[in-house]
mmCIF file of C-alpha atoms and ligand atoms in Angstrom:
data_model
loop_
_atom_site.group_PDB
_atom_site.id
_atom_site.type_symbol
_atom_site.label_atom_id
_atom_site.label_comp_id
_atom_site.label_asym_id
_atom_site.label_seq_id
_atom_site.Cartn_x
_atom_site.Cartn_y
_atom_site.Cartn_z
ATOM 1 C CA UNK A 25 72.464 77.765 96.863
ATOM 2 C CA UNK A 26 69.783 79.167 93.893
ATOM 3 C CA UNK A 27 71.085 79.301 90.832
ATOM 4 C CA UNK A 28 72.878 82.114 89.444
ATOM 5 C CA UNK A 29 71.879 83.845 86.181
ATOM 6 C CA UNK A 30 74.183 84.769 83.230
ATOM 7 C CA UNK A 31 72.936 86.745 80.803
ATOM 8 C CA UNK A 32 75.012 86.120 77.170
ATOM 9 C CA UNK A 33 74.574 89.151 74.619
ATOM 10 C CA UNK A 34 76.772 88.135 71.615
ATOM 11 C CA UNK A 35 75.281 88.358 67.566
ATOM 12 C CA UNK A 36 77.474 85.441 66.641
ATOM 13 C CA UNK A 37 75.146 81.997 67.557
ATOM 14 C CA UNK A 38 77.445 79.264 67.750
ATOM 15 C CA UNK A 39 79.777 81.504 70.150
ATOM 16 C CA UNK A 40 76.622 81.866 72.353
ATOM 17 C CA UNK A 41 75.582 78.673 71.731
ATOM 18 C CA UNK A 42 78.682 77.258 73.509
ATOM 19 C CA UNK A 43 78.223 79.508 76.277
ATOM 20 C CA UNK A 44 74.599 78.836 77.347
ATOM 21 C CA UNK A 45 75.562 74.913 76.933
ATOM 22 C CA UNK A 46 78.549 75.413 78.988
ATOM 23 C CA UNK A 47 76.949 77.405 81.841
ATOM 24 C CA UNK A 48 74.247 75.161 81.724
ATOM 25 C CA UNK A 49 76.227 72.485 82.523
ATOM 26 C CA UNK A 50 77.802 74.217 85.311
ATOM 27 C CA UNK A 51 74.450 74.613 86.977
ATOM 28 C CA UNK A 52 74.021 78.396 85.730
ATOM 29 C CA UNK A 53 70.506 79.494 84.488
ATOM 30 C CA UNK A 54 71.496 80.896 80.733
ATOM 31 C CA UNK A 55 69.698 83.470 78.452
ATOM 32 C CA UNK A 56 71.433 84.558 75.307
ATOM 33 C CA UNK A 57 70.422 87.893 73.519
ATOM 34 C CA UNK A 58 71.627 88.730 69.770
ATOM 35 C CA UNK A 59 71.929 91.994 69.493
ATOM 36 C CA UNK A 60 72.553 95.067 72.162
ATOM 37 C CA UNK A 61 69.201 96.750 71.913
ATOM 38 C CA UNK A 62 67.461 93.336 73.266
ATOM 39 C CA UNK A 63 70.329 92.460 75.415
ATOM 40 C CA UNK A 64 69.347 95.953 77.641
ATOM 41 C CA UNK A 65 65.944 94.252 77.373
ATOM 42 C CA UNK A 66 66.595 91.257 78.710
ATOM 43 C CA UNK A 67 68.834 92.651 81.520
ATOM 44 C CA UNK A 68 65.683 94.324 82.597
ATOM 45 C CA UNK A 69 63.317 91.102 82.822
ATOM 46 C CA UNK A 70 65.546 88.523 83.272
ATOM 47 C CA UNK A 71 67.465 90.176 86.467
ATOM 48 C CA UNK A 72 70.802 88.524 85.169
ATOM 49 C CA UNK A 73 73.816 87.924 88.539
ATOM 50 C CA UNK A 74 76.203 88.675 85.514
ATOM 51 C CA UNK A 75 76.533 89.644 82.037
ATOM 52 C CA UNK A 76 78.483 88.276 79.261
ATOM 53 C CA UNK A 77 78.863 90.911 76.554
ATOM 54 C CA UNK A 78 80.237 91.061 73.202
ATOM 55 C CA UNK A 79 82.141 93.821 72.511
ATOM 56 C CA UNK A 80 81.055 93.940 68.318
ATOM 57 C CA UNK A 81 77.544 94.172 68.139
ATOM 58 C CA UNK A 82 75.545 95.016 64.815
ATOM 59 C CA UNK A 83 73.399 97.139 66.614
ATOM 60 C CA UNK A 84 75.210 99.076 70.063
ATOM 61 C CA UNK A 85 78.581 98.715 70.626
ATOM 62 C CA UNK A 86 79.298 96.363 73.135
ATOM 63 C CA UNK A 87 81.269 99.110 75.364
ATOM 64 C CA UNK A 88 78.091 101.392 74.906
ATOM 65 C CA UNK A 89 75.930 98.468 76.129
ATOM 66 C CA UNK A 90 78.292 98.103 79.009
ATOM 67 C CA UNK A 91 78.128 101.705 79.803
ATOM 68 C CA UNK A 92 74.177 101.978 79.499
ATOM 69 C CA UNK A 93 73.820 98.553 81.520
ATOM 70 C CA UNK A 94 76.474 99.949 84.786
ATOM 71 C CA UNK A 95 74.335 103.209 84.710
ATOM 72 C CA UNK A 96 71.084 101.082 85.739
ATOM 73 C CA UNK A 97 72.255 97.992 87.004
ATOM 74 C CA UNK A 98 75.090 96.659 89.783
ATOM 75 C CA UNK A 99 75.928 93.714 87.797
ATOM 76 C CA UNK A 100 79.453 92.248 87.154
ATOM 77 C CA UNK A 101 79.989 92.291 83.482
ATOM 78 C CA UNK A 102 82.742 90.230 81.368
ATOM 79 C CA UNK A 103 83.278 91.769 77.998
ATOM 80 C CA UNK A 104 84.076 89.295 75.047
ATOM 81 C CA UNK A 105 86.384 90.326 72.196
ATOM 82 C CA UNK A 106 88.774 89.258 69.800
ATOM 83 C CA UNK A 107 90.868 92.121 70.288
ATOM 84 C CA UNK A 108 93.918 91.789 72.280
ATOM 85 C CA UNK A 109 94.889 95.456 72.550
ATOM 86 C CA UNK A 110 95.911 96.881 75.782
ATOM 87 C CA UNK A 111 94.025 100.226 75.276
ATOM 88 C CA UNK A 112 90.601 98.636 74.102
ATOM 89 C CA UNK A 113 91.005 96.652 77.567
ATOM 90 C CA UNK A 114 91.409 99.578 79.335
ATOM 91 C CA UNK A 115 88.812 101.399 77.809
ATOM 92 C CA UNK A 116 86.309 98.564 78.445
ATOM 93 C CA UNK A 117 87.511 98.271 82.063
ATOM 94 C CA UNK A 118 87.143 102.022 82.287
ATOM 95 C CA UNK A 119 83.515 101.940 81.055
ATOM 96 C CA UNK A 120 82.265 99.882 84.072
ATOM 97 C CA UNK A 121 83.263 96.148 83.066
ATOM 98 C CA UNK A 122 84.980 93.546 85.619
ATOM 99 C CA UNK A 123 86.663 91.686 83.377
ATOM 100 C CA UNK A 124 88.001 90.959 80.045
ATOM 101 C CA UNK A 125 88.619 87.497 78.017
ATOM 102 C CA UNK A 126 90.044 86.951 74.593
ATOM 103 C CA UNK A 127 88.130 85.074 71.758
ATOM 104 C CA UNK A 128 88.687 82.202 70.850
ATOM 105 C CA UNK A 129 88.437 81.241 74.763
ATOM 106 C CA UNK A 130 88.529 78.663 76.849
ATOM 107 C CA UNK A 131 85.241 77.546 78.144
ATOM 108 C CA UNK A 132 86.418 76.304 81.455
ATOM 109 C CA UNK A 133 88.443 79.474 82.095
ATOM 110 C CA UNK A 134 85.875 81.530 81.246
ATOM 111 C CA UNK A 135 83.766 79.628 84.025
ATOM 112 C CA UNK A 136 86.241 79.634 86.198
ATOM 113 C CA UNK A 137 86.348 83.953 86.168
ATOM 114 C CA UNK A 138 82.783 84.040 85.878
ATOM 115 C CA UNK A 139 82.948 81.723 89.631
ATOM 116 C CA UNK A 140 85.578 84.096 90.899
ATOM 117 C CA UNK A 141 83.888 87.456 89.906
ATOM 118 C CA UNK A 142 80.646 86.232 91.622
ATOM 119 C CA UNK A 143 82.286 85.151 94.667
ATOM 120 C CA UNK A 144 84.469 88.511 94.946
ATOM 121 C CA UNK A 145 80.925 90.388 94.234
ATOM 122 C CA UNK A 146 78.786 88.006 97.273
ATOM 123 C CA UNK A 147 81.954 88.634 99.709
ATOM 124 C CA UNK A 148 81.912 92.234 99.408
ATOM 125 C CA UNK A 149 78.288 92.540 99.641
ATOM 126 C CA UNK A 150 78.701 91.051 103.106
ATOM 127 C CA UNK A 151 76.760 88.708 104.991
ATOM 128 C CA UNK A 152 75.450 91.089 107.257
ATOM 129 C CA UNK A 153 72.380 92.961 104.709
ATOM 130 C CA UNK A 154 71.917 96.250 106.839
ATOM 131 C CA UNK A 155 72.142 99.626 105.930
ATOM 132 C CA UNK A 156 75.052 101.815 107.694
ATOM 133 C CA UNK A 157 75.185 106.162 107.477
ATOM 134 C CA UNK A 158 78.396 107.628 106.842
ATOM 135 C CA UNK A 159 79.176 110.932 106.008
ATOM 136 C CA UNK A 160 75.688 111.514 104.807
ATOM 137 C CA UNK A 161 75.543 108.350 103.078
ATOM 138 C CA UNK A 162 73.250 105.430 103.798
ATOM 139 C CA UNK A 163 74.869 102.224 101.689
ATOM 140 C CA UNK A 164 72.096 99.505 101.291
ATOM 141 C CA UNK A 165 74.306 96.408 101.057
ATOM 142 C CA UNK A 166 71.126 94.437 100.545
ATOM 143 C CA UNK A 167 70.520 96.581 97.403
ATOM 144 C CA UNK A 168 74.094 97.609 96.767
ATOM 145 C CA UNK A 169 73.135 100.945 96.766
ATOM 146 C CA UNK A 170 74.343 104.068 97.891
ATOM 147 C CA UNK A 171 72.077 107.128 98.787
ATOM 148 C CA UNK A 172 73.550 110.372 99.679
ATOM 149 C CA UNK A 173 71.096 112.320 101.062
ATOM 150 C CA UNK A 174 68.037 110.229 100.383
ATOM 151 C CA UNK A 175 69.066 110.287 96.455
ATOM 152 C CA UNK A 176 70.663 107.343 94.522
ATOM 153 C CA UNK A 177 74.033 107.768 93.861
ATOM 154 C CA UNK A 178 74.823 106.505 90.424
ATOM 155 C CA UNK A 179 77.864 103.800 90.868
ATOM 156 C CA UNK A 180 79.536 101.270 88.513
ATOM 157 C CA UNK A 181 80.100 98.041 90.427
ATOM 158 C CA UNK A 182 83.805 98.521 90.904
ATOM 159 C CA UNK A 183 83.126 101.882 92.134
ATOM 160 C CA UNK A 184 80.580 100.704 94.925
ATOM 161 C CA UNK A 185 82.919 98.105 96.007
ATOM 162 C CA UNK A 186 86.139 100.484 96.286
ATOM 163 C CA UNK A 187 83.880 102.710 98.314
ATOM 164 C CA UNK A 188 82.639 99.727 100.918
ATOM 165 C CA UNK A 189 85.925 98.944 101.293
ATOM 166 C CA UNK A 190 87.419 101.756 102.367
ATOM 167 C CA UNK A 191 84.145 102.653 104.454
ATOM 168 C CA UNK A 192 85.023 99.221 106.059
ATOM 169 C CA UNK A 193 88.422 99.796 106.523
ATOM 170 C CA UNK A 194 88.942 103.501 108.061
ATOM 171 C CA UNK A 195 91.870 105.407 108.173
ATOM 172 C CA UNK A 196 93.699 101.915 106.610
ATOM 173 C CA UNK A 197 96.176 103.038 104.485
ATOM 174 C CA UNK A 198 96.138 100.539 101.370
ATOM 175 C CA UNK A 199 98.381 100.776 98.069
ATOM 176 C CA UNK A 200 96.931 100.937 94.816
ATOM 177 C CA UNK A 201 98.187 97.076 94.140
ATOM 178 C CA UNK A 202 96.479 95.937 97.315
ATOM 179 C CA UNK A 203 93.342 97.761 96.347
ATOM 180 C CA UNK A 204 93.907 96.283 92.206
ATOM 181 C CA UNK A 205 93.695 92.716 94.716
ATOM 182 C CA UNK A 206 91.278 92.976 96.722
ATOM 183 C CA UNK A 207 88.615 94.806 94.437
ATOM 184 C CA UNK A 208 89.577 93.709 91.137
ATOM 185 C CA UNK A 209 90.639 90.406 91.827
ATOM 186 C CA UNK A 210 94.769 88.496 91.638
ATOM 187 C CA UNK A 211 94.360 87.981 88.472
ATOM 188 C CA UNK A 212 93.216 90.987 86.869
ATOM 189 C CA UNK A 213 95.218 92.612 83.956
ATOM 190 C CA UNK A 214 95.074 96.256 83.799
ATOM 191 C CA UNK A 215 96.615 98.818 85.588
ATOM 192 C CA UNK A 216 96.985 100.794 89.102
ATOM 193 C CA UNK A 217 95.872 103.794 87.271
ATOM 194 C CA UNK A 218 92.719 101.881 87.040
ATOM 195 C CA UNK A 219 92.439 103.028 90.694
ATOM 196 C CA UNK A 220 93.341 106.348 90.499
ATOM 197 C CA UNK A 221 90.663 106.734 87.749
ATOM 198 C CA UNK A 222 87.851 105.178 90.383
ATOM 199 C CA UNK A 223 89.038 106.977 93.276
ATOM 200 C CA UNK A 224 88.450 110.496 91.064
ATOM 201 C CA UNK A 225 85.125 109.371 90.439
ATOM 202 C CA UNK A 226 84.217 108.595 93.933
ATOM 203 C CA UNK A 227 85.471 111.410 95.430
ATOM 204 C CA UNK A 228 82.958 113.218 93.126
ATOM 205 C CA UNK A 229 80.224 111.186 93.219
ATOM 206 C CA UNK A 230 80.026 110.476 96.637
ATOM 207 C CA UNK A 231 80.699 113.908 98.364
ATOM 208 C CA UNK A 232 83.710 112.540 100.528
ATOM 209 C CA UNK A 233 86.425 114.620 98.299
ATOM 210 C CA UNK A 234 89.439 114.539 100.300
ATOM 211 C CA UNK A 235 88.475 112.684 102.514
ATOM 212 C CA UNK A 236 89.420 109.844 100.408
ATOM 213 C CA UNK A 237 93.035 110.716 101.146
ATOM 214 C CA UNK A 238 95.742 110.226 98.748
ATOM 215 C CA UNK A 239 98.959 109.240 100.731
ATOM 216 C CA UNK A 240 101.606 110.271 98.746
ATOM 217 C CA UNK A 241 103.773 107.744 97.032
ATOM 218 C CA UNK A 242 102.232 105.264 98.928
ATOM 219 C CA UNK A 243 98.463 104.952 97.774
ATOM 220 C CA UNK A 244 95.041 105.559 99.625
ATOM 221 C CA UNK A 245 93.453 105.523 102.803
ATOM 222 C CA UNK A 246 89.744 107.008 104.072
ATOM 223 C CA UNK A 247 89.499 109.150 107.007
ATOM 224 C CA UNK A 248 86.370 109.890 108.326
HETATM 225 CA CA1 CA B 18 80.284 89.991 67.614
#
């Protein structure tokens, strides 16, 4: 297996510091970026499997960064933050990142997500790398991309997994807990109106409307 990359954007040194050594040690490839401005940089050369991101930066703030770095890239992202508030996770989670850990952390837990995120993120990219056409949409699992008539449709991660998973799974009827599992992983923290929010967005983004049935008091199901 090649080495994944993590890509650390965090001002405060030591903090990053302890990262990069602790990744490294793992077997990850680490770059660390100071500031938010050179962080988008660096996502752009270094072609990072997943992000590490402060959410105080002196420069961006770190849920801007997120935002700018979902809009051009399909890359899991973990914010960092000292905050423990239940609305700033939200809002984080709601701006296109996968997860969410508390400073001062634990090193191997944070490992241990970044492992889980990464293997959630190979598994529903599929081993088969082939392009299928649905509903006027060609998904590129090879390039986890989604083109709806020829032009890129703009995705967060979460969002592009939801939708291969119901594509996958037609006329299914899954729950919005089930879904919270499956896409966003046992151990996630937030909310089934996490869904809801994603399901919105895809029926917008992606054309398929209702056809992303909502089965009331029950949850969701596609039907093609
Ligand atoms: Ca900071």
């Amino acid at each position: 297996m090649d080495q994944k990359r993590i890509l650390v954007i965090e001002d405060e040194k030591p903090i990053a510091e302890i990262l990069k050594y602790g990744f490294e040690k793992e077997g990850f490839q680490v770059a660390c970026a100071y500031t938010g401005g050179s962080g988008l940089e660096k996502a752009e050369e270094y072609k990072p499997d997943m992000v590490l991101l402060d959410w105080m930066l002196p420069d961006i703030a770190g849920v801007d960064v997120c935002r700018m770095l979902t809009e051009q890239h399909n890359i899991p992202i973990i914010m960092l933050t000292a905050r423990g508030n239940v609305e700033d996770k939200l809002y984080g989670l709601e701006s296109g990142a996968d997860d969410y850990i508390t400073k001062p952390f634990d090193l191997r837990e944070v490992v241990a997500r970044v492992r889980t995120i990464l293997r959630r993120f190979d598994r529903v990219r599929g081993i088969r790398e082939e392009q299928s056409a649905v509903e006027g949409l060609t998904v590129s699992e090879q390039e986890r991309m989604v083109y709806r008539n020829g032009e890129p449709v703009e995705l967060t991660p979460k969002e592009y997994d939801l939708l291969l998973y119901f594509l996958k799974h037609p006329r299914q009827v899954f729950t919005r807990v089930i879904l919270l599992e499956q896409i966003w992983g046992y151990d996630y923290m937030g909310d089934t109106r996490t869904v809801d929010i994603h399901i919105q967005r895809l029926r917008r983004k992606t054309g398929l409307g209702e056809k992303l049935v909502t089965v009331f008091g029950v949850g969701y199901k596609y039907v093609p």
